[in-house]
PDB file of C-alpha atoms in Angstrom:
ATOM      1  CA  THR A   1       0.078  -0.049  -0.070  1.00 87.00           C
ATOM      2  CA  VAL A   2       2.769   2.466   0.948  1.00 97.00           C
ATOM      3  CA  TYR A   3       4.345   1.844  -2.708  1.00 98.00           C
ATOM      4  CA  LYS A   4       1.328   2.428  -4.485  1.00 98.00           C
ATOM      5  CA  CYS A   5       0.542   5.606  -2.550  1.00 98.00           C
ATOM      6  CA  TYR A   6       4.259   6.750  -3.458  1.00 98.00           C
ATOM      7  CA  GLU A   7       3.456   6.136  -7.039  1.00 98.00           C
ATOM      8  CA  ALA A   8       0.173   8.124  -6.853  1.00 98.00           C
ATOM      9  CA  GLY A   9       2.213  11.315  -5.423  1.00 98.00           C
ATOM     10  CA  ALA A  10       2.490  10.734  -1.692  1.00 98.00           C
ATOM     11  CA  SER A  11       5.655  12.023  -0.075  1.00 98.00           C
ATOM     12  CA  ILE A  12       4.865  11.163   3.584  1.00 99.00           C
ATOM     13  CA  ALA A  13       3.538   7.561   4.575  1.00 98.00           C
ATOM     14  CA  HIS A  14       1.911   7.786   8.050  1.00 98.00           C
ATOM     15  CA  VAL A  15       2.235   4.245   9.185  1.00 96.00           C
ATOM     16  CA  HIS A  16       0.571   2.076  11.903  1.00 88.00           C
ATOM     17  CA  THR A  17      -1.176  -1.269  12.038  1.00 80.00           C
ATOM     18  CA  PHE A  18      -2.877  -3.391  14.659  1.00 78.00           C
ATOM     19  CA  TYR A  19      -0.233  -5.806  14.086  1.00 82.00           C
ATOM     20  CA  LEU A  20       2.466  -3.293  15.114  1.00 85.00           C
ATOM     21  CA  ILE A  21       0.572  -2.432  18.202  1.00 81.00           C
ATOM     22  CA  ASP A  22       1.042  -6.104  19.448  1.00 85.00           C
ATOM     23  CA  HIS A  23       4.272  -6.762  18.042  1.00 87.00           C
ATOM     24  CA  PRO A  24       6.397  -3.484  18.591  1.00 88.00           C
ATOM     25  CA  GLU A  25       9.613  -5.229  17.863  1.00 91.00           C
ATOM     26  CA  GLU A  26       8.539  -5.555  13.971  1.00 94.00           C
ATOM     27  CA  TRP A  27       8.809  -1.642  13.545  1.00 94.00           C
ATOM     28  CA  ALA A  28      12.476  -1.750  12.603  1.00 95.00           C
ATOM     29  CA  LYS A  29      11.608  -4.451   9.985  1.00 95.00           C
ATOM     30  CA  THR A  30       8.781  -2.384   8.742  1.00 95.00           C
ATOM     31  CA  VAL A  31      10.740   0.953   8.347  1.00 96.00           C
ATOM     32  CA  GLN A  32      13.474  -1.112   6.397  1.00 96.00           C
ATOM     33  CA  LEU A  33      11.051  -2.774   3.970  1.00 96.00           C
ATOM     34  CA  ILE A  34       9.484   0.716   2.923  1.00 97.00           C
ATOM     35  CA  ARG A  35      12.867   2.102   2.595  1.00 97.00           C
ATOM     36  CA  ASP A  36      13.966  -0.734   0.431  1.00 97.00           C
ATOM     37  CA  LYS A  37      11.286   0.210  -1.829  1.00 96.00           C
ATOM     38  CA  CYS A  38      11.322   3.913  -2.078  1.00 97.00           C
ATOM     39  CA  ASP A  39      12.367   7.120  -0.594  1.00 97.00           C
ATOM     40  CA  ILE A  40       9.012   8.210   0.883  1.00 98.00           C
ATOM     41  CA  ILE A  41       9.273   9.953   4.336  1.00 99.00           C
ATOM     42  CA  VAL A  42       8.351   7.378   6.961  1.00 98.00           C
ATOM     43  CA  GLN A  43       6.097   8.669   9.887  1.00 98.00           C
ATOM     44  CA  ALA A  44       5.437   6.461  12.737  1.00 97.00           C
ATOM     45  CA  GLY A  45       1.671   6.765  13.881  1.00 95.00           C
ATOM     46  CA  MET A  46      -0.235   5.737  17.252  1.00 93.00           C
ATOM     47  CA  SER A  47       0.364   8.956  19.105  1.00 96.00           C
ATOM     48  CA  SER A  48      -2.212   7.624  21.800  1.00 93.00           C
ATOM     49  CA  ILE A  49       0.573   5.262  22.922  1.00 93.00           C
ATOM     50  CA  PRO A  50       2.555   7.076  25.774  1.00 92.00           C
ATOM     51  CA  ALA A  51       6.215   8.074  24.973  1.00 94.00           C
ATOM     52  CA  GLU A  52       7.774   5.400  27.129  1.00 93.00           C
ATOM     53  CA  GLY A  53       5.796   2.903  25.412  1.00 93.00           C
ATOM     54  CA  ARG A  54       7.133   3.725  22.080  1.00 95.00           C
ATOM     55  CA  THR A  55      10.952   2.700  22.464  1.00 95.00           C
ATOM     56  CA  GLU A  56      10.926   0.543  19.607  1.00 95.00           C
ATOM     57  CA  MET A  57       9.510   2.949  17.308  1.00 96.00           C
ATOM     58  CA  PHE A  58      12.361   5.404  18.104  1.00 97.00           C
ATOM     59  CA  GLU A  59      14.800   2.728  17.757  1.00 96.00           C
ATOM     60  CA  ALA A  60      13.483   1.741  14.372  1.00 96.00           C
ATOM     61  CA  LYS A  61      14.464   5.582  13.333  1.00 95.00           C
ATOM     62  CA  PRO A  62      11.553   6.532  11.273  1.00 98.00           C
ATOM     63  CA  ASP A  63      11.735  10.005   9.517  1.00 98.00           C
ATOM     64  CA  MET A  64       8.886  11.481  11.604  1.00 99.00           C
ATOM     65  CA  MET A  65       6.915  10.446  14.470  1.00 98.00           C
ATOM     66  CA  SER A  66       3.239  11.493  15.266  1.00 98.00           C
ATOM     67  CA  ILE A  67       3.070  13.248  18.910  1.00 98.00           C
ATOM     68  CA  ILE A  68      -0.451  14.738  20.067  1.00 98.00           C
ATOM     69  CA  LEU A  69      -0.119  18.081  21.870  1.00 98.00           C
ATOM     70  CA  ASN A  70      -3.306  17.577  23.803  1.00 96.00           C
ATOM     71  CA  HIS A  71      -5.147  14.631  25.509  1.00 96.00           C
ATOM     72  CA  HIS A  72      -6.886  11.855  23.662  1.00 94.00           C
ATOM     73  CA  ASP A  73     -10.532  11.939  23.692  1.00 94.00           C
ATOM     74  CA  GLU A  74     -11.771  10.099  20.467  1.00 93.00           C
ATOM     75  CA  ALA A  75     -15.193   8.207  20.153  1.00 94.00           C
ATOM     76  CA  PHE A  76     -15.375   5.464  17.544  1.00 91.00           C
ATOM     77  CA  PRO A  77     -17.920   2.584  16.945  1.00 88.00           C
ATOM     78  CA  SER A  78     -15.172   0.004  17.912  1.00 89.00           C
ATOM     79  CA  GLY A  79     -14.681   2.010  21.416  1.00 88.00           C
ATOM     80  CA  ASP A  80     -13.545   5.207  22.907  1.00 94.00           C
ATOM     81  CA  ILE A  81     -10.086   6.187  23.535  1.00 91.00           C
ATOM     82  CA  TYR A  82      -8.969   8.295  26.619  1.00 94.00           C
ATOM     83  CA  ARG A  83      -5.154   9.164  27.281  1.00 95.00           C
ATOM     84  CA  ILE A  84      -3.753  12.118  29.345  1.00 95.00           C
ATOM     85  CA  HIS A  85      -0.673  13.468  27.879  1.00 96.00           C
ATOM     86  CA  THR A  86       1.181  15.639  30.223  1.00 98.00           C
ATOM     87  CA  ARG A  87       3.719  18.547  29.482  1.00 98.00           C
ATOM     88  CA  GLU A  88       6.248  16.398  30.960  1.00 98.00           C
ATOM     89  CA  GLU A  89       5.503  13.626  28.653  1.00 98.00           C
ATOM     90  CA  LEU A  90       5.687  16.217  25.894  1.00 98.00           C
ATOM     91  CA  GLU A  91       9.384  17.291  26.863  1.00 98.00           C
ATOM     92  CA  LEU A  92      10.216  13.525  26.905  1.00 98.00           C
ATOM     93  CA  TYR A  93       9.035  13.335  23.511  1.00 98.00           C
ATOM     94  CA  ALA A  94      11.014  16.212  22.452  1.00 98.00           C
ATOM     95  CA  ASN A  95      14.223  15.253  23.790  1.00 98.00           C
ATOM     96  CA  LYS A  96      13.919  11.554  22.379  1.00 98.00           C
ATOM     97  CA  CYS A  97      13.287  13.083  19.011  1.00 98.00           C
ATOM     98  CA  ARG A  98      16.367  14.974  18.891  1.00 97.00           C
ATOM     99  CA  LYS A  99      18.332  11.974  20.427  1.00 97.00           C
ATOM    100  CA  TYR A 100      17.027   9.677  17.632  1.00 97.00           C
ATOM    101  CA  ASN A 101      17.098  12.258  14.861  1.00 97.00           C
ATOM    102  CA  VAL A 102      13.445  11.925  14.435  1.00 98.00           C
ATOM    103  CA  LYS A 103      11.285  14.807  13.206  1.00 98.00           C
ATOM    104  CA  PRO A 104       8.133  15.340  15.386  1.00 99.00           C
ATOM    105  CA  GLU A 105       4.605  15.603  13.620  1.00 99.00           C
ATOM    106  CA  PHE A 106       2.385  17.502  16.047  1.00 99.00           C
ATOM    107  CA  GLU A 107      -1.215  16.842  16.005  1.00 99.00           C
ATOM    108  CA  ILE A 108      -3.264  19.978  16.567  1.00 99.00           C
ATOM    109  CA  TRP A 109      -6.906  19.369  17.493  1.00 98.00           C
ATOM    110  CA  HIS A 110      -7.753  22.780  19.016  1.00 97.00           C
ATOM    111  CA  ALA A 111      -6.301  25.912  19.859  1.00 96.00           C
ATOM    112  CA  GLY A 112      -5.004  24.608  23.487  1.00 96.00           C
ATOM    113  CA  SER A 113      -2.826  22.403  21.187  1.00 98.00           C
ATOM    114  CA  ILE A 114      -1.055  25.425  20.037  1.00 98.00           C
ATOM    115  CA  TRP A 115      -0.315  26.676  23.691  1.00 98.00           C
ATOM    116  CA  ASN A 116       1.495  23.417  24.295  1.00 99.00           C
ATOM    117  CA  LEU A 117       3.428  23.775  21.123  1.00 99.00           C
ATOM    118  CA  ASN A 118       4.562  27.341  22.150  1.00 99.00           C
ATOM    119  CA  TYR A 119       5.540  25.894  25.815  1.00 99.00           C
ATOM    120  CA  LEU A 120       7.995  23.635  23.941  1.00 99.00           C
ATOM    121  CA  ILE A 121       9.296  26.109  21.690  1.00 99.00           C
ATOM    122  CA  LYS A 122       9.925  28.653  24.647  1.00 99.00           C
ATOM    123  CA  LYS A 123      11.877  25.723  26.171  1.00 98.00           C
ATOM    124  CA  ASN A 124      13.927  25.522  23.069  1.00 98.00           C
ATOM    125  CA  LEU A 125      13.277  21.881  22.873  1.00 99.00           C
ATOM    126  CA  LEU A 126      12.105  21.908  18.987  1.00 98.00           C
ATOM    127  CA  ASP A 127      13.949  22.571  15.605  1.00 97.00           C
ATOM    128  CA  LYS A 128      12.341  24.582  12.878  1.00 97.00           C
ATOM    129  CA  PRO A 129      10.357  23.970  10.809  1.00 98.00           C
ATOM    130  CA  TYR A 130       7.471  22.630  13.039  1.00 99.00           C
ATOM    131  CA  PHE A 131       5.272  20.185  11.220  1.00 99.00           C
ATOM    132  CA  LEU A 132       1.517  20.330  12.415  1.00 99.00           C
ATOM    133  CA  THR A 133      -1.535  18.213  11.303  1.00 99.00           C
ATOM    134  CA  LEU A 134      -4.541  20.237  11.924  1.00 99.00           C
ATOM    135  CA  PHE A 135      -7.463  17.650  12.857  1.00 98.00           C
ATOM    136  CA  PHE A 136     -11.129  18.564  11.998  1.00 99.00           C
ATOM    137  CA  ASP A 137     -14.401  16.422  12.579  1.00 98.00           C
ATOM    138  CA  TRP A 138     -12.755  13.622  14.266  1.00 97.00           C
ATOM    139  CA  PRO A 139     -15.390  12.497  16.974  1.00 97.00           C
ATOM    140  CA  GLY A 140     -14.857  12.806  20.554  1.00 97.00           C
ATOM    141  CA  GLY A 141     -14.284  15.454  23.185  1.00 96.00           C
ATOM    142  CA  THR A 142     -11.392  17.099  21.182  1.00 96.00           C
ATOM    143  CA  TRP A 143     -13.768  17.618  18.235  1.00 97.00           C
ATOM    144  CA  SER A 144     -13.648  20.720  16.185  1.00 97.00           C
ATOM    145  CA  PRO A 145     -15.886  21.579  12.993  1.00 98.00           C
ATOM    146  CA  ALA A 146     -14.564  21.244   9.634  1.00 98.00           C
ATOM    147  CA  THR A 147     -15.331  24.851   8.643  1.00 98.00           C
ATOM    148  CA  SER A 148     -13.491  27.622   6.940  1.00 98.00           C
ATOM    149  CA  GLN A 149     -13.968  29.687  10.124  1.00 98.00           C
ATOM    150  CA  GLU A 150     -12.338  27.027  12.322  1.00 98.00           C
ATOM    151  CA  PHE A 151      -9.510  26.471   9.941  1.00 99.00           C
ATOM    152  CA  LEU A 152      -8.832  30.267   9.612  1.00 98.00           C
ATOM    153  CA  ALA A 153      -9.053  30.517  13.339  1.00 98.00           C
ATOM    154  CA  ARG A 154      -6.451  27.620  13.890  1.00 98.00           C
ATOM    155  CA  LEU A 155      -4.116  29.462  11.382  1.00 98.00           C
ATOM    156  CA  ALA A 156      -4.370  32.731  13.191  1.00 98.00           C
ATOM    157  CA  VAL A 157      -2.700  31.187  16.277  1.00 98.00           C
ATOM    158  CA  ILE A 158       0.027  29.040  14.797  1.00 98.00           C
ATOM    159  CA  PRO A 159       3.573  30.462  15.693  1.00 98.00           C
ATOM    160  CA  PRO A 160       6.054  31.389  12.832  1.00 97.00           C
ATOM    161  CA  GLY A 161       8.134  28.622  11.254  1.00 98.00           C
ATOM    162  CA  CYS A 162       5.065  26.113  11.001  1.00 99.00           C
ATOM    163  CA  ILE A 163       4.404  23.872   8.033  1.00 99.00           C
ATOM    164  CA  TYR A 164       0.827  22.372   8.236  1.00 99.00           C
ATOM    165  CA  GLN A 165      -1.284  19.999   6.752  1.00 99.00           C
ATOM    166  CA  VAL A 166      -5.014  19.011   7.305  1.00 99.00           C
ATOM    167  CA  SER A 167      -7.011  15.817   8.177  1.00 98.00           C
ATOM    168  CA  VAL A 168     -10.515  15.745   7.972  1.00 99.00           C
ATOM    169  CA  MET A 169     -12.946  12.882   9.092  1.00 98.00           C
ATOM    170  CA  SER A 170     -16.012  13.913   7.333  1.00 97.00           C
ATOM    171  CA  PRO A 171     -17.566  14.748   3.904  1.00 97.00           C
ATOM    172  CA  GLU A 172     -16.201  18.065   4.387  1.00 98.00           C
ATOM    173  CA  GLN A 173     -12.686  16.829   3.515  1.00 98.00           C
ATOM    174  CA  PRO A 174     -12.520  17.943  -0.151  1.00 97.00           C
ATOM    175  CA  LYS A 175     -13.514  21.592   0.938  1.00 98.00           C
ATOM    176  CA  LEU A 176     -10.835  21.895   3.732  1.00 98.00           C
ATOM    177  CA  ALA A 177      -8.252  20.252   1.467  1.00 98.00           C
ATOM    178  CA  ALA A 178      -8.807  22.679  -1.049  1.00 98.00           C
ATOM    179  CA  LEU A 179      -8.751  25.673   1.503  1.00 98.00           C
ATOM    180  CA  SER A 180      -5.443  24.292   3.045  1.00 99.00           C
ATOM    181  CA  ILE A 181      -3.868  24.073  -0.469  1.00 99.00           C
ATOM    182  CA  ILE A 182      -5.076  27.556  -1.427  1.00 98.00           C
ATOM    183  CA  HIS A 183      -3.461  28.945   1.704  1.00 98.00           C
ATOM    184  CA  GLY A 184      -0.082  27.220   1.242  1.00 98.00           C
ATOM    185  CA  GLY A 185      -0.886  24.133   3.478  1.00 99.00           C
ATOM    186  CA  HIS A 186      -0.886  20.533   2.674  1.00 99.00           C
ATOM    187  CA  VAL A 187      -3.221  17.519   3.059  1.00 99.00           C
ATOM    188  CA  ARG A 188      -3.157  14.094   4.745  1.00 98.00           C
ATOM    189  CA  THR A 189      -5.392  11.684   2.991  1.00 98.00           C
ATOM    190  CA  GLY A 190      -6.219   7.995   3.501  1.00 97.00           C
ATOM    191  CA  THR A 191      -8.771   5.598   4.599  1.00 96.00           C
ATOM    192  CA  GLU A 192      -8.057   6.281   8.234  1.00 94.00           C
ATOM    193  CA  ASP A 193      -9.086   9.812   7.567  1.00 96.00           C
ATOM    194  CA  TYR A 194     -12.014   9.566   5.279  1.00 97.00           C
ATOM    195  CA  PRO A 195     -12.276   6.674   3.188  1.00 97.00           C
ATOM    196  CA  TYR A 196     -14.672   7.931   0.403  1.00 97.00           C
ATOM    197  CA  VAL A 197     -13.427   8.923  -2.923  1.00 96.00           C
ATOM    198  CA  TYR A 198     -16.735  10.327  -3.859  1.00 93.00           C
ATOM    199  CA  LYS A 199     -20.059  10.761  -2.238  1.00 91.00           C
ATOM    200  CA  ASN A 200     -21.168   7.222  -1.093  1.00 92.00           C
ATOM    201  CA  VAL A 201     -18.252   5.600  -2.939  1.00 97.00           C
ATOM    202  CA  LEU A 202     -15.621   3.851  -0.841  1.00 98.00           C
ATOM    203  CA  ALA A 203     -11.974   4.182  -2.263  1.00 98.00           C
ATOM    204  CA  LYS A 204     -10.567   0.720  -3.247  1.00 96.00           C
ATOM    205  CA  HIS A 205      -7.323   1.765  -1.540  1.00 96.00           C
ATOM    206  CA  ASN A 206      -5.321   4.603  -0.077  1.00 97.00           C
ATOM    207  CA  ALA A 207      -3.530   5.262  -3.487  1.00 98.00           C
ATOM    208  CA  GLU A 208      -6.788   6.247  -5.110  1.00 98.00           C
ATOM    209  CA  LEU A 209      -7.177   8.870  -2.194  1.00 98.00           C
ATOM    210  CA  VAL A 210      -3.826  10.306  -2.695  1.00 98.00           C
ATOM    211  CA  ALA A 211      -4.423  10.382  -6.556  1.00 98.00           C
ATOM    212  CA  LYS A 212      -7.588  12.535  -5.786  1.00 98.00           C
ATOM    213  CA  ILE A 213      -5.634  15.278  -3.811  1.00 98.00           C
ATOM    214  CA  ARG A 214      -2.820  15.069  -6.241  1.00 98.00           C
ATOM    215  CA  ASN A 215      -5.289  16.103  -8.909  1.00 98.00           C
ATOM    216  CA  LEU A 216      -7.039  18.768  -6.737  1.00 98.00           C
ATOM    217  CA  GLY A 217      -3.506  20.287  -6.123  1.00 97.00           C
ATOM    218  CA  LYS A 218      -2.969  20.466  -9.970  1.00 97.00           C
ATOM    219  CA  GLU A 219      -6.192  22.046 -10.545  1.00 97.00           C
ATOM    220  CA  LEU A 220      -5.105  24.659  -7.877  1.00 98.00           C
ATOM    221  CA  ASP A 221      -1.860  25.447  -9.364  1.00 97.00           C
ATOM    222  CA  ARG A 222       0.150  23.894  -6.649  1.00 96.00           C
ATOM    223  CA  ASP A 223       3.138  21.639  -7.523  1.00 92.00           C
ATOM    224  CA  ILE A 224       3.334  18.120  -5.809  1.00 94.00           C
ATOM    225  CA  ALA A 225       6.203  17.522  -3.687  1.00 97.00           C
ATOM    226  CA  ASP A 226       8.137  14.432  -4.249  1.00 97.00           C
ATOM    227  CA  PRO A 227       9.986  12.902  -1.283  1.00 98.00           C
ATOM    228  CA  SER A 228      13.245  14.604  -1.856  1.00 97.00           C
ATOM    229  CA  THR A 229      11.450  17.937  -1.926  1.00 98.00           C
ATOM    230  CA  ALA A 230       9.501  17.374   0.854  1.00 98.00           C
ATOM    231  CA  ARG A 231      12.646  16.224   2.840  1.00 98.00           C
ATOM    232  CA  ARG A 232      14.289  19.562   2.140  1.00 98.00           C
ATOM    233  CA  ILE A 233      10.981  21.707   3.098  1.00 97.00           C
ATOM    234  CA  LEU A 234      11.150  19.911   6.387  1.00 98.00           C
ATOM    235  CA  ASN A 235      14.733  19.638   6.873  1.00 97.00           C
ATOM    236  CA  ILE A 236      14.616  15.875   6.923  1.00 97.00           C
ATOM    237  CA  ARG A 237      17.844  13.928   5.958  1.00 90.00           C
ATOM    238  CA  SER A 238      17.667  10.529   4.204  1.00 86.00           C
ATOM    239  CA  LYS A 239      18.460   7.627   6.448  1.00 78.00           C
TER     240      LYS A 239
END
């Protein structure tokens, strides 16, 4: 699936599976298998796992790692997810990212997430550029609406030196994706975010969703970054 997404135009692969949750020792093998196929940026997901429980992920040395800047409160049909992430844990994450040369991808669910981002910046624990994912319409107690007003309000409070993408879990995804592209941002897409390629039409695979965003970018006169360009923009060296 990762290679198909790479061929479709993806520059970053957000990776996590239920298998890796149960077998964290397989992270290194998974990362290497991807790198053997292509130079896509490998981003380790599962930000709900506490920092001390992600040692195998760090040791696998992915290019990036997802880190939530607020608590987890998600509501899914399969069950609710609750996790408290303290600022002490966020400091631990920042130090580990520097130790293992992993670029943090910070999850921004509301304005309070930005407060914690600024907290880490003031402590000189982060290196520019800061990469953010702005979440909209994900169900639960950290929900925020997928509207242009919410998007622009979020942009108004992010600090200088940030690069951002949007993740939308609702039919509003194409609209917010276009808005992000127009404003110089980027887009995360896939079956985890919003699995429909068109209204009521499920995507056959992630690559189909990547191709849709690639085509949207072209329609809006934005060049699609290949992995090497994305590495330069994000200041990520190949491993």
